[in-house]
Structures are given as structure tokens and as C-alpha cells.
Amino acid sequence: MSTSPGFGTVPLLPGTEPLPELEVPPPGRQNRCGVLLRLLVLLPHALVLLALAVAAVPAAVAAWCGALLLGRAPEPLERFLAAFVAYEARWAASAMLLTDRLPPLLPGGPLAHPVQLRLHSGPLNRAAVLLRPLLMLPAVLVGAVVTAGWWAVSFLSWLVVLVLGRMPLPLFGASAAVLRYRMRVGAYVLLLSSAYPKRLFGDQGSVDSAIGVVRGPSGTRPLFLGASAKVLLGAFLVLGAVGWAVSP
């Protein structure tokens, strides 16, 4: 399933499994006033996201039961869960200052939104579906740790973007890597993808970095991380792990 009909595709390379793709434009100028008030203006969207998250819990359970019977999540549930994942990714991209565009107030939103997803949903292995609650735990843990590490330094990131009026490329790459991994974890947990979440540190040397046709300038397809971005990403992991270790 794709949340953006603008994505093109090319045949997969033999032996590869398509990972969910995240499209975020390269970093550009951002309005400083918008950066200053970003979390405040995102509050109404956060309420919508919370409502969707509450509804996604029983939908995910029903999709899991349906996938055990049918070999894939029922289409209505798949559409709803895909809309939820896309809305969360767009909200997070704005909150993380990867884009100055706010998410649409309602799920589905305009197709012209700069943050787009391609989830590659399809048939699922029933045995893998049955074990999904256990298989997903390591990826969920990594996603939670790296996200906690990003938020631990979020004030510094906000300050840098506020002063410069744009996000430096290393910070953009590391932040986009966190968001993409979170999106892939969400897609895996909600049975929207059979591919296990991977490529946290970017696509260098990855055969699946060549999959897909980019519609225009892209900051994440493929996602190439320089040394500075990888250092930042490693710092997010360390800070997140320390935070989890010392939390009561």
C-alpha cells in the first residue's frame, strides 16, 4: 500500500524484501517564528493523533486475527492503520523540524504533503504473524531508545534550527534516520509490512537503496548518512539507553 501515488517503482532485486519508504525533502529554510511556536501549533494535531492511536489498538488486534485467517490484514483495517502510520510520521516530521509543513488536521490529508510513505503491504506469512508480538520486541526497543535519545537533545536541536533558520545536514540525516526507523517499526507492528525494521544507520552499501524512483529532490530516498550524522545517531542511542537505565 502506498500513501503517495507519486512514487514510482522498479523491479526488486533478487532476494530483497521491500522496506517501507519515507520521503522527506532535503533541509531548507524554515520560518523562525514557525520554529519558535512549533510544538504549540502542533497541539491540536497531537489530539487527533492521540484519538487515532486509541482507535489503532483494537484495529491492530483485529488485523492480527484477520491476518492469521486470511494471510494478510483485512483491507479496511489496512487502510486505517496505514493512514495512522502516515499521520504519525507527518506529525513527528514537523515536531522534529524535518519540515516546516504541519500535518493535515484530518488523516488522509492532501497528497501534496512533502512527507510521503510507501509501505509495501501485501501477503503475510501466517507463522510470522502468529509470532509477531514476540518478533517485534527487539525492534520496538531499539526504536524507543533512539527516539528517547533524540528527544533528550531536542531542545538543542530546536535552538540550532531557530538560530540558523534551517537544520544542518548531519542533524537532518540523524533525525530522518530516527523517524524512518520509527515508521518502519510501526508498519511492522501493525502488519503493514512483512519486512523486519532495519537500516537505522542509513542505506550505504544496501541493495535496497536502489529500489524505487524518486519524484524529485529527496533527503531520504535513499538515506545516506555521513560520519557526523552517524555519530549523532550513536549519541541518540547512548543517551536513550542511559535514560532508560536510570529512570525509576
Coordinates of C-alpha atoms in Angstrom, one line a residue, residues 10 12-13 15-21 120 180 184 195-196 198-199 202-212 220-224:
V10 CA 11.3 -0.5 -10.4
L12 CA 13.0 -5.5 -6.8
L13 CA 16.5 -7.0 -6.9
G15 CA 16.4 -11.9 -2.9
T16 CA 15.4 -8.5 -1.5
E17 CA 12.4 -7.6 0.6
P18 CA 11.0 -4.1 0.2
L19 CA 11.2 -2.0 3.3
P20 CA 8.7 0.8 3.9
E21 CA 10.0 4.0 2.4
H120 CA 4.7 -2.2 0.5
R180 CA 12.3 6.4 9.2
R184 CA 9.3 1.0 9.8
A195 CA 10.0 -6.6 6.3
Y196 CA 11.7 -6.5 9.7
K198 CA 16.4 -2.3 9.6
R199 CA 18.9 0.3 8.1
G202 CA 21.3 4.6 6.5
D203 CA 21.4 2.9 3.1
Q204 CA 25.1 2.9 2.3
G205 CA 26.0 -0.4 0.7
S206 CA 22.4 -1.6 0.8
V207 CA 21.0 -3.2 -2.3
D208 CA 17.5 -1.9 -1.4
S209 CA 18.7 1.7 -1.6
A210 CA 18.3 1.4 -5.4
I211 CA 14.6 0.4 -5.1
G212 CA 12.1 3.0 -6.2
T220 CA 15.7 10.3 2.5
R221 CA 15.4 8.1 -0.7
P222 CA 18.0 6.7 -0.4
L223 CA 19.1 7.9 3.0
F224 CA 22.9 8.4 3.0

